[in-house]
Amino acid sequence: MALNEMFVGEIVTELLKQLNAISHKSCFCKSSADNLITSIQELLPIIEELKYSGVELPAFRQSQLNRFSETLRGGIELARKVLESGRWNVYKNLQLVRKMEKLEKQVARFISGPMQAHLLADVHHMRFETMERFNRLEQRLDSMKTGSGRWVEEAVKRMEVEGDSNLGGFSGIGLELGKDKVKKMMIERDDLNVVGIWGIGGSGKTTLANEICRDNQVQSYFNNRILFLTVSQSPDLEQLRAKIWGFITGNEPLNYTRKSQCEWGSGPQALVVLDDVWSLPVLEQLIFRVPTYKTLVISRFKFPRRVVNEVYEVELLGEDESMSLFCRSAFGQNSIPPTANETLVKQIVDECKGLPLALKVIGASLQDQPEMYWLNARKRLSRGELICESHENKLLDRMAISVECLKKKVKECFMDLGSFPEDKKIPLDVLVNMWVEIHNIDEEEAFTILMELSDKNLLTLVKDARAGEAYCSYHEICVTQHDVLRDLALHLSNKGEVNERKRLLMPRRDTELPRDWEKNADQPFNAQIVSVQTGEMREMDWFHMEFPKTEVLILNFCSDKYFLPPFIDDMPKLRALIVINHGTTEATLENFSVFTNLANLQSLWLEKVSVPQLSNATVPLRNLRKLSMVLCKVSNSLDPAVLDLPQIFPRLSELVIDHCDDLVKIPLSICKVNSLQSLSLTNCHRLRELPADLGMLKKLQILRLSACPELKMLPPSIGELVGLKYLDISECVNLKCLPKEVGKLVSLEKIDMRDCLQIVNLPTHAALSNLKSLQRVICDDEVFGQWRNLEKTVPNLHVQIAEKWYSLDWLNS
């Protein structure tokens, strides 16, 4: 709602009008008003760029722009107060001056953010157009066969790819920048004894290390004393330690002790390069604490700073470098020859996503092949399928080394990532729900697994400024994965007969279900996870399938209407259902009656759909523990007149309603859901009030109400939430006050009230002094001092002023 208003210009126009009036009438705030006018006028081209780009705004872009829009809306209210304030009320005017200065800083920080918003919007627009062209060019070549693959073997024999170290011709701006950064760490930083090069498998880490070792400046600095060792997964530690010690001391005998490490250290500079390091215990045994030598560590995995002091993360190749490397492998030259299909070449290069090893292997496999082979290869790559034997042996099998060393449960979680669409951010909330249900772990262990996969470069975390804090919501964190890693997860999951696979996955969006599913539908499918990616689906588009063992069903689609699959009736063990619409508007769901048989369903995630009316007759989800509705239309489903939440969800422990702009109030019956432990009503811009009997939720531990600008008060019964540990009212810009009853929350550990512009006074010190469990408060500077006064009474309390942050990374999604 707020975003649309900002695009139309209503908020900006009104604020500029008010600021111009202040500039002419108010001597107190004239300077801030003039600066704000300048900043907001700089913002107008960005708004116009986004307004006329014609693309769907991703959820994170909507969220961040909505936040800024609400800041501007708060600015309108502030400007009105400035204009209404009497000139003789000096104290009030000084407060208003401070608030205007604060607003000025907020707007300035957004304008001068780390990325230029209008440029990134243009990039997003170009990507959208590219995707559309790709979809139009997609041809039906199902009858094509890959061939024997012997032509590929011959191409690969000519190249003899032996890991990163033989990515011959991999050079360019990116390599030079990386080399310069690592050289500065090693040569200009005396405080860094151990430096690392970190990156995904096949990203050119070893190539970069070799280039550094051949560099004249590096060779001169280390007096040509450079030792390059490959450690590998199963190293002979004693032999490696002996080689290193003999090298840095200049003595060949194999005797070394800790004492000799401490005494020796007056010799010339030396560099030891440890390539392909797989574990921290091994690395720690190969580092000698000698002042005059340095270690360069190359690994796919992150190591702690206490061991590796500084790390350079290898960046994937840009568009021009990717094309150049691919063309050298495929055509023996740096550019596309005139006789080649330029569009087809670009599409295949795009599938490699800047990964040097993929560009090299796939380019070589297509060398001297007719165009029909290229067309088939492009189609198979888009489906996450192998194009030939060397694609498996030289690329995916090498990437799989990183996965095979994982513990079984972590490996299973990695393979689950193939269940989600390529080039889409995966909400961590969805992943955690799924992992908890099928891997018999709790949320803490799920997050630990996530961090391990991230440290091993098998996925990328996309976080906002609060992610990882205590009580943070997992839907504030997303996961992305390189397409080659996703292809690896699909490759590992798709082995074996289709009816016996643990994961039954559609690799990409299609207009219909896979043909091998239909051909084998006469037998039950024993998959634990089923993932479907389609456009609009009608009743006739589905066929009968049985899933006696399925516990997770993921439905990704892109349309404004969707008929839920009838085979949900044949999933008696279904525990988690995820329904995500990637279209531009909320989709209407049909066949909602299939929910009547989901007796074991524990978790339900609905995204960008119009949720049908819920009633005990149609949706008796007796065992549902968690319900999440994101970017949904919910007004019909939450009709207080017909909805009895305790009857429909008697065991519900967590309810998430996020970015649902038609939510005005929640049903009173929610107060009778005695099992509820976490309630999140966030970014709901029309939510005006909470039930007066909210205090009946005695088991509630987490209450999130962030970014609900129409919410003006909290019910006094909030003080009866005796189990509440976390309260988030951040960015509730029109919330007038904290009720004194907040002081009764004896279990409260953390409160986040950043950007609550209207709250300038807290309840009395006496009213708050019972908050003995309170450990952390995040607030604005207006109430910082009042909270600090409470620290004497509550000894474990830490109060911090909120940092302003505007991350524009979502513009590039």
Short mmCIF file of C-alpha atoms in Angstrom, two decimals, residues 433-434 436-439 524-530 545-554 567-578 594-603 621 623-624:
data_model
loop_
_atom_site.label_atom_id
_atom_site.label_comp_id
_atom_site.label_asym_id
_atom_site.label_seq_id
_atom_site.Cartn_x
_atom_site.Cartn_y
_atom_site.Cartn_z
CA ASN A 433 10.50 -25.88 8.70
CA MET A 434 11.31 -28.57 6.17
CA VAL A 436 12.85 -29.87 11.29
CA GLU A 437 10.01 -32.01 9.97
CA ILE A 438 11.97 -34.58 7.99
CA HIS A 439 15.42 -34.77 9.61
CA PRO A 524 3.45 -45.63 -5.92
CA PHE A 525 6.22 -43.02 -5.62
CA ASN A 526 8.25 -43.51 -2.43
CA ALA A 527 9.74 -40.00 -2.34
CA GLN A 528 10.04 -38.21 0.99
CA ILE A 529 10.12 -34.80 -0.73
CA VAL A 530 8.13 -33.86 -3.85
CA MET A 545 -0.28 -40.39 -8.38
CA GLU A 546 0.22 -42.08 -5.00
CA PHE A 547 2.77 -40.88 -2.44
CA PRO A 548 2.54 -43.14 0.63
CA LYS A 549 5.82 -41.88 2.16
CA THR A 550 5.89 -38.18 1.21
CA GLU A 551 6.45 -35.82 4.13
CA VAL A 552 7.17 -32.55 2.30
CA LEU A 553 5.35 -31.16 -0.76
CA ILE A 554 6.64 -27.98 -2.43
CA PHE A 567 -2.88 -36.33 -5.22
CA ILE A 568 -2.50 -34.46 -1.92
CA ASP A 569 -5.30 -36.80 -0.82
CA ASP A 570 -2.85 -39.67 -1.34
CA MET A 571 -0.15 -38.23 0.94
CA PRO A 572 -1.13 -39.65 4.33
CA LYS A 573 2.22 -38.79 5.94
CA LEU A 574 2.47 -35.19 4.68
CA ARG A 575 4.00 -33.00 7.40
CA ALA A 576 5.00 -29.81 5.56
CA LEU A 577 3.22 -28.12 2.65
CA ILE A 578 4.84 -25.13 0.91
CA VAL A 594 -7.84 -31.55 -0.22
CA PHE A 595 -6.84 -30.16 3.18
CA THR A 596 -9.54 -32.23 4.86
CA ASN A 597 -7.34 -35.35 4.78
CA LEU A 598 -4.09 -33.78 6.02
CA ALA A 599 -4.33 -35.11 9.55
CA ASN A 600 -0.53 -35.16 10.03
CA LEU A 601 0.26 -31.73 8.56
CA GLN A 602 2.57 -29.83 10.93
CA SER A 603 3.67 -26.81 8.87
CA LEU A 621 -5.90 -29.19 10.64
CA ASN A 623 -2.01 -31.19 14.23
CA LEU A 624 -0.84 -28.01 12.50
#
